[in-house]
Amino acid sequence: SILLMCLFALGCVYGLERTLLLALADKEFPDTTVMEKLGIVLMFGLSKAIANGVAGVLCDRLGRKWLCVLGMLVGVPVPIVFIFAPSWAVIVLINLLYGASQGLAASAIVVMLIDWLGAERRGVAVGMLECTLYCTVALWAFLGELLIEPMGVRNPFWIAAAFSIAGVGVSLLLMDTRMFVESEARRGLKDVEMQVLPSSLEVMQQLEQAA
């Protein structure tokens, strides 16, 4: 449940960003071109791809929990920058940080889910992550559109900032799941030994037959 709460925090920022940034561009930066608007997607995607690529190594070096905490922590400044950004270029550049946050935190969470559920239920783990994250994204994208009227295009990001900070706090409560992997590896090694190494009784029987 703590992992799903972390996903909910990630999805809140993601959903609000998808809705509010385009509205922000239209209302406060009307001269922004289509390519400049696409810059937020390009920067986010590039950064997230790199973060996903290194997350596997960092999971083993830092541990699953601390990689998730790092990812959540990196994302804290993002909504605050959205609130005070003086230009569209600043918003585009901060999406590099946001992509890294999403890549590190989401990768750590899916690895922890796989560790927790076991190797035979990897598909369930990935399905839980994708379902929870993108249902949350859809919910907050919808709510973001409703919040523009009473709050404007920038103030709803205070909600995202609150969820980002809460996500850091919740991630600190996580238990690192490497112990499940180590336990599974030990059980697997024991099973192999039982299958490969003959028992002492079998060895004695073979010697008697040979004699």
PDB file of C-alpha atoms in Angstrom:
ATOM      1  CA  SER A   1       0.000   0.000   0.000  1.00  0.00           C
ATOM      2  CA  ILE A   2       2.917   2.375   0.658  1.00  0.00           C
ATOM      3  CA  LEU A   3       4.205   1.690  -2.851  1.00  0.00           C
ATOM      4  CA  LEU A   4       0.801   2.551  -4.299  1.00  0.00           C
ATOM      5  CA  MET A   5       0.775   5.791  -2.295  1.00  0.00           C
ATOM      6  CA  CYS A   6       4.123   6.681  -3.865  1.00  0.00           C
ATOM      7  CA  LEU A   7       2.643   6.013  -7.289  1.00  0.00           C
ATOM      8  CA  PHE A   8      -0.334   8.212  -6.442  1.00  0.00           C
ATOM      9  CA  ALA A   9       2.049  11.085  -5.604  1.00  0.00           C
ATOM     10  CA  LEU A  10       3.895  10.613  -8.903  1.00  0.00           C
ATOM     11  CA  GLY A  11       0.664  10.467 -10.855  1.00  0.00           C
ATOM     12  CA  CYS A  12      -0.683  13.668  -9.294  1.00  0.00           C
ATOM     13  CA  VAL A  13       2.204  15.795 -10.540  1.00  0.00           C
ATOM     14  CA  TYR A  14       2.209  14.053 -13.913  1.00  0.00           C
ATOM     15  CA  GLY A  15      -1.522  14.510 -14.466  1.00  0.00           C
ATOM     16  CA  LEU A  16      -1.580  18.171 -13.451  1.00  0.00           C
ATOM     17  CA  GLU A  17       1.435  18.888 -15.626  1.00  0.00           C
ATOM     18  CA  ARG A  18      -0.182  17.335 -18.721  1.00  0.00           C
ATOM     19  CA  THR A  19      -3.207  19.610 -18.382  1.00  0.00           C
ATOM     20  CA  LEU A  20      -1.874  22.815 -16.876  1.00  0.00           C
ATOM     21  CA  LEU A  21       1.313  23.398 -18.852  1.00  0.00           C
ATOM     22  CA  LEU A  22      -0.459  23.668 -22.187  1.00  0.00           C
ATOM     23  CA  ALA A  23      -3.004  26.026 -20.638  1.00  0.00           C
ATOM     24  CA  LEU A  24      -0.126  28.013 -19.152  1.00  0.00           C
ATOM     25  CA  ALA A  25       1.541  28.276 -22.554  1.00  0.00           C
ATOM     26  CA  ASP A  26      -1.663  29.544 -24.184  1.00  0.00           C
ATOM     27  CA  LYS A  27      -2.514  32.097 -21.486  1.00  0.00           C
ATOM     28  CA  GLU A  28       0.843  33.445 -20.331  1.00  0.00           C
ATOM     29  CA  PHE A  29       3.186  32.619 -23.211  1.00  0.00           C
ATOM     30  CA  PRO A  30       0.983  33.083 -26.281  1.00  0.00           C
ATOM     31  CA  ASP A  31       3.947  33.409 -28.632  1.00  0.00           C
ATOM     32  CA  THR A  32       5.080  29.842 -27.855  1.00  0.00           C
ATOM     33  CA  THR A  33       5.290  27.753 -31.025  1.00  0.00           C
ATOM     34  CA  VAL A  34       4.102  24.181 -31.418  1.00  0.00           C
ATOM     35  CA  MET A  35       7.704  22.939 -31.437  1.00  0.00           C
ATOM     36  CA  GLU A  36       8.457  24.845 -28.233  1.00  0.00           C
ATOM     37  CA  LYS A  37       5.431  23.241 -26.601  1.00  0.00           C
ATOM     38  CA  LEU A  38       6.671  19.834 -27.737  1.00  0.00           C
ATOM     39  CA  GLY A  39       9.939  20.629 -25.987  1.00  0.00           C
ATOM     40  CA  ILE A  40       8.444  19.643 -22.632  1.00  0.00           C
ATOM     41  CA  VAL A  41       7.637  16.191 -23.999  1.00  0.00           C
ATOM     42  CA  LEU A  42      11.056  15.787 -25.635  1.00  0.00           C
ATOM     43  CA  MET A  43      12.969  16.836 -22.519  1.00  0.00           C
ATOM     44  CA  PHE A  44      10.838  14.683 -20.256  1.00  0.00           C
ATOM     45  CA  GLY A  45      11.129  11.639 -22.512  1.00  0.00           C
ATOM     46  CA  LEU A  46      14.898  11.978 -22.973  1.00  0.00           C
ATOM     47  CA  SER A  47      15.559  12.365 -19.285  1.00  0.00           C
ATOM     48  CA  LYS A  48      13.181   9.564 -18.289  1.00  0.00           C
ATOM     49  CA  ALA A  49      14.762   7.181 -20.810  1.00  0.00           C
ATOM     50  CA  ILE A  50      18.238   7.807 -19.374  1.00  0.00           C
ATOM     51  CA  ALA A  51      16.949   7.476 -15.802  1.00  0.00           C
ATOM     52  CA  ASN A  52      15.234   4.189 -16.638  1.00  0.00           C
ATOM     53  CA  GLY A  53      18.484   2.953 -18.168  1.00  0.00           C
ATOM     54  CA  VAL A  54      20.576   3.568 -15.055  1.00  0.00           C
ATOM     55  CA  ALA A  55      17.875   2.674 -12.521  1.00  0.00           C
ATOM     56  CA  GLY A  56      18.654  -1.044 -12.633  1.00  0.00           C
ATOM     57  CA  VAL A  57      22.279  -0.491 -11.628  1.00  0.00           C
ATOM     58  CA  LEU A  58      21.351   2.070  -8.976  1.00  0.00           C
ATOM     59  CA  CYS A  59      18.752  -0.302  -7.503  1.00  0.00           C
ATOM     60  CA  ASP A  60      21.549  -2.710  -6.597  1.00  0.00           C
ATOM     61  CA  ARG A  61      24.024  -0.053  -5.480  1.00  0.00           C
ATOM     62  CA  LEU A  62      21.774   2.294  -3.513  1.00  0.00           C
ATOM     63  CA  GLY A  63      18.992  -0.137  -2.708  1.00  0.00           C
ATOM     64  CA  ARG A  64      15.417  -0.025  -3.926  1.00  0.00           C
ATOM     65  CA  LYS A  65      14.151   2.178  -1.115  1.00  0.00           C
ATOM     66  CA  TRP A  66      16.804   4.862  -1.411  1.00  0.00           C
ATOM     67  CA  LEU A  67      16.495   4.999  -5.188  1.00  0.00           C
ATOM     68  CA  CYS A  68      12.773   5.639  -4.752  1.00  0.00           C
ATOM     69  CA  VAL A  69      13.492   8.333  -2.144  1.00  0.00           C
ATOM     70  CA  LEU A  70      16.029   9.933  -4.496  1.00  0.00           C
ATOM     71  CA  GLY A  71      13.547   9.930  -7.367  1.00  0.00           C
ATOM     72  CA  MET A  72      10.848  11.498  -5.210  1.00  0.00           C
ATOM     73  CA  LEU A  73      13.269  14.085  -3.839  1.00  0.00           C
ATOM     74  CA  VAL A  74      14.466  15.130  -7.295  1.00  0.00           C
ATOM     75  CA  GLY A  75      10.863  15.836  -8.268  1.00  0.00           C
ATOM     76  CA  VAL A  76      10.071  18.193  -5.363  1.00  0.00           C
ATOM     77  CA  PRO A  77      11.350  21.430  -7.012  1.00  0.00           C
ATOM     78  CA  VAL A  78       9.487  20.769 -10.277  1.00  0.00           C
ATOM     79  CA  PRO A  79       5.959  22.033  -9.422  1.00  0.00           C
ATOM     80  CA  ILE A  80       7.446  24.983  -7.521  1.00  0.00           C
ATOM     81  CA  VAL A  81       9.391  26.002 -10.633  1.00  0.00           C
ATOM     82  CA  PHE A  82       6.191  25.676 -12.669  1.00  0.00           C
ATOM     83  CA  ILE A  83       4.537  28.167 -10.323  1.00  0.00           C
ATOM     84  CA  PHE A  84       7.247  30.828 -10.580  1.00  0.00           C
ATOM     85  CA  ALA A  85       8.818  30.154 -14.007  1.00  0.00           C
ATOM     86  CA  PRO A  86       9.377  33.495 -15.803  1.00  0.00           C
ATOM     87  CA  SER A  87       9.700  31.956 -19.265  1.00  0.00           C
ATOM     88  CA  TRP A  88       8.712  28.887 -21.251  1.00  0.00           C
ATOM     89  CA  ALA A  89      12.387  27.927 -21.611  1.00  0.00           C
ATOM     90  CA  VAL A  90      12.637  27.442 -17.844  1.00  0.00           C
ATOM     91  CA  ILE A  91       9.591  25.155 -17.915  1.00  0.00           C
ATOM     92  CA  VAL A  92      11.100  23.102 -20.746  1.00  0.00           C
ATOM     93  CA  LEU A  93      14.424  22.716 -18.946  1.00  0.00           C
ATOM     94  CA  ILE A  94      12.884  21.717 -15.598  1.00  0.00           C
ATOM     95  CA  ASN A  95      11.221  18.821 -17.394  1.00  0.00           C
ATOM     96  CA  LEU A  96      14.691  17.248 -17.572  1.00  0.00           C
ATOM     97  CA  LEU A  97      14.616  17.053 -13.781  1.00  0.00           C
ATOM     98  CA  TYR A  98      11.035  15.843 -13.806  1.00  0.00           C
ATOM     99  CA  GLY A  99      11.801  13.039 -16.281  1.00  0.00           C
ATOM    100  CA  ALA A 100      14.675  11.892 -14.072  1.00  0.00           C
ATOM    101  CA  SER A 101      12.362  11.892 -11.059  1.00  0.00           C
ATOM    102  CA  GLN A 102       9.725   9.801 -12.800  1.00  0.00           C
ATOM    103  CA  GLY A 103      12.268   7.369 -14.253  1.00  0.00           C
ATOM    104  CA  LEU A 104      14.123   6.704 -10.999  1.00  0.00           C
ATOM    105  CA  ALA A 105      11.107   6.530  -8.697  1.00  0.00           C
ATOM    106  CA  ALA A 106       8.836   4.504 -10.991  1.00  0.00           C
ATOM    107  CA  SER A 107      11.635   2.044 -11.841  1.00  0.00           C
ATOM    108  CA  ALA A 108      12.443   1.534  -8.164  1.00  0.00           C
ATOM    109  CA  ILE A 109       8.768   0.957  -7.374  1.00  0.00           C
ATOM    110  CA  VAL A 110       8.273  -1.634 -10.109  1.00  0.00           C
ATOM    111  CA  VAL A 111      11.428  -3.498  -9.000  1.00  0.00           C
ATOM    112  CA  MET A 112      10.159  -3.484  -5.416  1.00  0.00           C
ATOM    113  CA  LEU A 113       6.783  -4.801  -6.529  1.00  0.00           C
ATOM    114  CA  ILE A 114       8.477  -7.619  -8.459  1.00  0.00           C
ATOM    115  CA  ASP A 115      10.661  -8.432  -5.434  1.00  0.00           C
ATOM    116  CA  TRP A 116       7.624  -8.448  -3.161  1.00  0.00           C
ATOM    117  CA  LEU A 117       5.277 -10.470  -5.374  1.00  0.00           C
ATOM    118  CA  GLY A 118       7.936 -12.917  -6.571  1.00  0.00           C
ATOM    119  CA  ALA A 119       9.423 -13.797  -9.927  1.00  0.00           C
ATOM    120  CA  GLU A 120       6.408 -15.812 -11.019  1.00  0.00           C
ATOM    121  CA  ARG A 121       4.164 -12.732 -10.750  1.00  0.00           C
ATOM    122  CA  ARG A 122       6.247 -10.148 -12.587  1.00  0.00           C
ATOM    123  CA  GLY A 123       3.353  -9.419 -14.928  1.00  0.00           C
ATOM    124  CA  VAL A 124       1.073  -8.659 -11.994  1.00  0.00           C
ATOM    125  CA  ALA A 125       3.651  -6.233 -10.584  1.00  0.00           C
ATOM    126  CA  VAL A 126       4.023  -4.325 -13.840  1.00  0.00           C
ATOM    127  CA  GLY A 127       0.250  -4.299 -14.318  1.00  0.00           C
ATOM    128  CA  MET A 128      -0.308  -2.875 -10.821  1.00  0.00           C
ATOM    129  CA  LEU A 129       2.207  -0.127 -11.446  1.00  0.00           C
ATOM    130  CA  GLU A 130       0.857   0.880 -14.840  1.00  0.00           C
ATOM    131  CA  CYS A 131      -2.778   0.732 -13.745  1.00  0.00           C
ATOM    132  CA  THR A 132      -2.277   2.741 -10.561  1.00  0.00           C
ATOM    133  CA  LEU A 133       0.012   5.341 -12.117  1.00  0.00           C
ATOM    134  CA  TYR A 134      -2.005   6.079 -15.212  1.00  0.00           C
ATOM    135  CA  CYS A 135      -5.394   5.980 -13.497  1.00  0.00           C
ATOM    136  CA  THR A 136      -3.984   8.611 -11.150  1.00  0.00           C
ATOM    137  CA  VAL A 137      -2.607  10.599 -14.087  1.00  0.00           C
ATOM    138  CA  ALA A 138      -6.006  10.537 -15.790  1.00  0.00           C
ATOM    139  CA  LEU A 139      -7.783  11.570 -12.582  1.00  0.00           C
ATOM    140  CA  TRP A 140      -5.521  14.550 -11.927  1.00  0.00           C
ATOM    141  CA  ALA A 141      -5.455  15.598 -15.562  1.00  0.00           C
ATOM    142  CA  PHE A 142      -9.255  15.821 -15.361  1.00  0.00           C
ATOM    143  CA  LEU A 143      -9.168  17.614 -11.998  1.00  0.00           C
ATOM    144  CA  GLY A 144      -6.521  19.990 -13.296  1.00  0.00           C
ATOM    145  CA  GLU A 145      -8.862  21.142 -16.014  1.00  0.00           C
ATOM    146  CA  LEU A 146     -11.564  21.805 -13.410  1.00  0.00           C
ATOM    147  CA  LEU A 147      -9.150  23.717 -11.163  1.00  0.00           C
ATOM    148  CA  ILE A 148      -8.118  26.216 -13.845  1.00  0.00           C
ATOM    149  CA  GLU A 149     -11.353  28.189 -13.506  1.00  0.00           C
ATOM    150  CA  PRO A 150     -11.238  28.856  -9.740  1.00  0.00           C
ATOM    151  CA  MET A 151      -7.447  28.777  -9.192  1.00  0.00           C
ATOM    152  CA  GLY A 152      -5.819  29.840 -12.451  1.00  0.00           C
ATOM    153  CA  VAL A 153      -3.165  27.913 -14.363  1.00  0.00           C
ATOM    154  CA  ARG A 154      -0.323  28.129 -11.844  1.00  0.00           C
ATOM    155  CA  ASN A 155      -1.851  27.789  -8.370  1.00  0.00           C
ATOM    156  CA  PRO A 156      -2.966  24.148  -8.804  1.00  0.00           C
ATOM    157  CA  PHE A 157       0.713  23.253  -8.863  1.00  0.00           C
ATOM    158  CA  TRP A 158       0.754  23.949  -5.111  1.00  0.00           C
ATOM    159  CA  ILE A 159      -1.295  20.763  -4.819  1.00  0.00           C
ATOM    160  CA  ALA A 160       1.326  18.949  -6.883  1.00  0.00           C
ATOM    161  CA  ALA A 161       4.068  20.377  -4.645  1.00  0.00           C
ATOM    162  CA  ALA A 162       2.267  19.085  -1.554  1.00  0.00           C
ATOM    163  CA  PHE A 163       1.958  15.615  -3.083  1.00  0.00           C
ATOM    164  CA  SER A 164       5.640  15.661  -4.076  1.00  0.00           C
ATOM    165  CA  ILE A 165       6.708  16.421  -0.513  1.00  0.00           C
ATOM    166  CA  ALA A 166       4.286  13.815   0.819  1.00  0.00           C
ATOM    167  CA  GLY A 167       5.759  11.310  -1.649  1.00  0.00           C
ATOM    168  CA  VAL A 168       9.220  11.831  -0.164  1.00  0.00           C
ATOM    169  CA  GLY A 169       7.853  11.270   3.326  1.00  0.00           C
ATOM    170  CA  VAL A 170       5.954   8.145   2.330  1.00  0.00           C
ATOM    171  CA  SER A 171       8.951   6.694   0.462  1.00  0.00           C
ATOM    172  CA  LEU A 172      11.014   6.973   3.649  1.00  0.00           C
ATOM    173  CA  LEU A 173       8.588   4.493   5.229  1.00  0.00           C
ATOM    174  CA  LEU A 174       9.329   1.843   2.606  1.00  0.00           C
ATOM    175  CA  MET A 175      11.182  -1.347   3.436  1.00  0.00           C
ATOM    176  CA  ASP A 176      13.938  -2.310   1.027  1.00  0.00           C
ATOM    177  CA  THR A 177      12.936  -5.514  -0.752  1.00  0.00           C
ATOM    178  CA  ARG A 178      16.384  -6.869  -1.613  1.00  0.00           C
ATOM    179  CA  MET A 179      15.988  -9.355   1.233  1.00  0.00           C
ATOM    180  CA  PHE A 180      13.187 -11.054  -0.727  1.00  0.00           C
ATOM    181  CA  VAL A 181      15.490 -11.484  -3.736  1.00  0.00           C
ATOM    182  CA  GLU A 182      18.325 -12.836  -1.599  1.00  0.00           C
ATOM    183  CA  SER A 183      15.970 -15.264   0.138  1.00  0.00           C
ATOM    184  CA  GLU A 184      14.591 -16.415  -3.221  1.00  0.00           C
ATOM    185  CA  ALA A 185      18.119 -16.903  -4.561  1.00  0.00           C
ATOM    186  CA  ARG A 186      19.083 -19.008  -1.543  1.00  0.00           C
ATOM    187  CA  ARG A 187      15.983 -21.174  -1.959  1.00  0.00           C
ATOM    188  CA  GLY A 188      16.742 -21.609  -5.654  1.00  0.00           C
ATOM    189  CA  LEU A 189      20.329 -22.644  -4.935  1.00  0.00           C
ATOM    190  CA  LYS A 190      19.161 -25.140  -2.329  1.00  0.00           C
ATOM    191  CA  ASP A 191      16.655 -26.637  -4.780  1.00  0.00           C
ATOM    192  CA  VAL A 192      19.381 -27.005  -7.419  1.00  0.00           C
ATOM    193  CA  GLU A 193      21.675 -28.691  -4.931  1.00  0.00           C
ATOM    194  CA  MET A 194      18.898 -31.090  -3.937  1.00  0.00           C
ATOM    195  CA  GLN A 195      18.294 -31.952  -7.584  1.00  0.00           C
ATOM    196  CA  VAL A 196      21.941 -32.255  -8.641  1.00  0.00           C
ATOM    197  CA  LEU A 197      23.722 -33.708  -5.608  1.00  0.00           C
ATOM    198  CA  PRO A 198      22.812 -37.330  -4.785  1.00  0.00           C
ATOM    199  CA  SER A 199      22.008 -38.172  -1.189  1.00  0.00           C
ATOM    200  CA  SER A 200      24.421 -40.280   0.913  1.00  0.00           C
ATOM    201  CA  LEU A 201      21.953 -43.200   0.769  1.00  0.00           C
ATOM    202  CA  GLU A 202      21.929 -43.106  -3.031  1.00  0.00           C
ATOM    203  CA  VAL A 203      25.734 -43.089  -3.085  1.00  0.00           C
ATOM    204  CA  MET A 204      25.873 -46.151  -0.781  1.00  0.00           C
ATOM    205  CA  GLN A 205      23.332 -47.986  -2.948  1.00  0.00           C
ATOM    206  CA  GLN A 206      25.370 -47.260  -6.073  1.00  0.00           C
ATOM    207  CA  LEU A 207      28.549 -48.524  -4.398  1.00  0.00           C
ATOM    208  CA  GLU A 208      26.823 -51.736  -3.300  1.00  0.00           C
ATOM    209  CA  GLN A 209      25.547 -52.337  -6.830  1.00  0.00           C
ATOM    210  CA  ALA A 210      28.991 -51.754  -8.248  1.00  0.00           C
ATOM    211  CA  ALA A 211      30.506 -54.227  -5.775  1.00  0.00           C
TER     212      ALA A 211
END
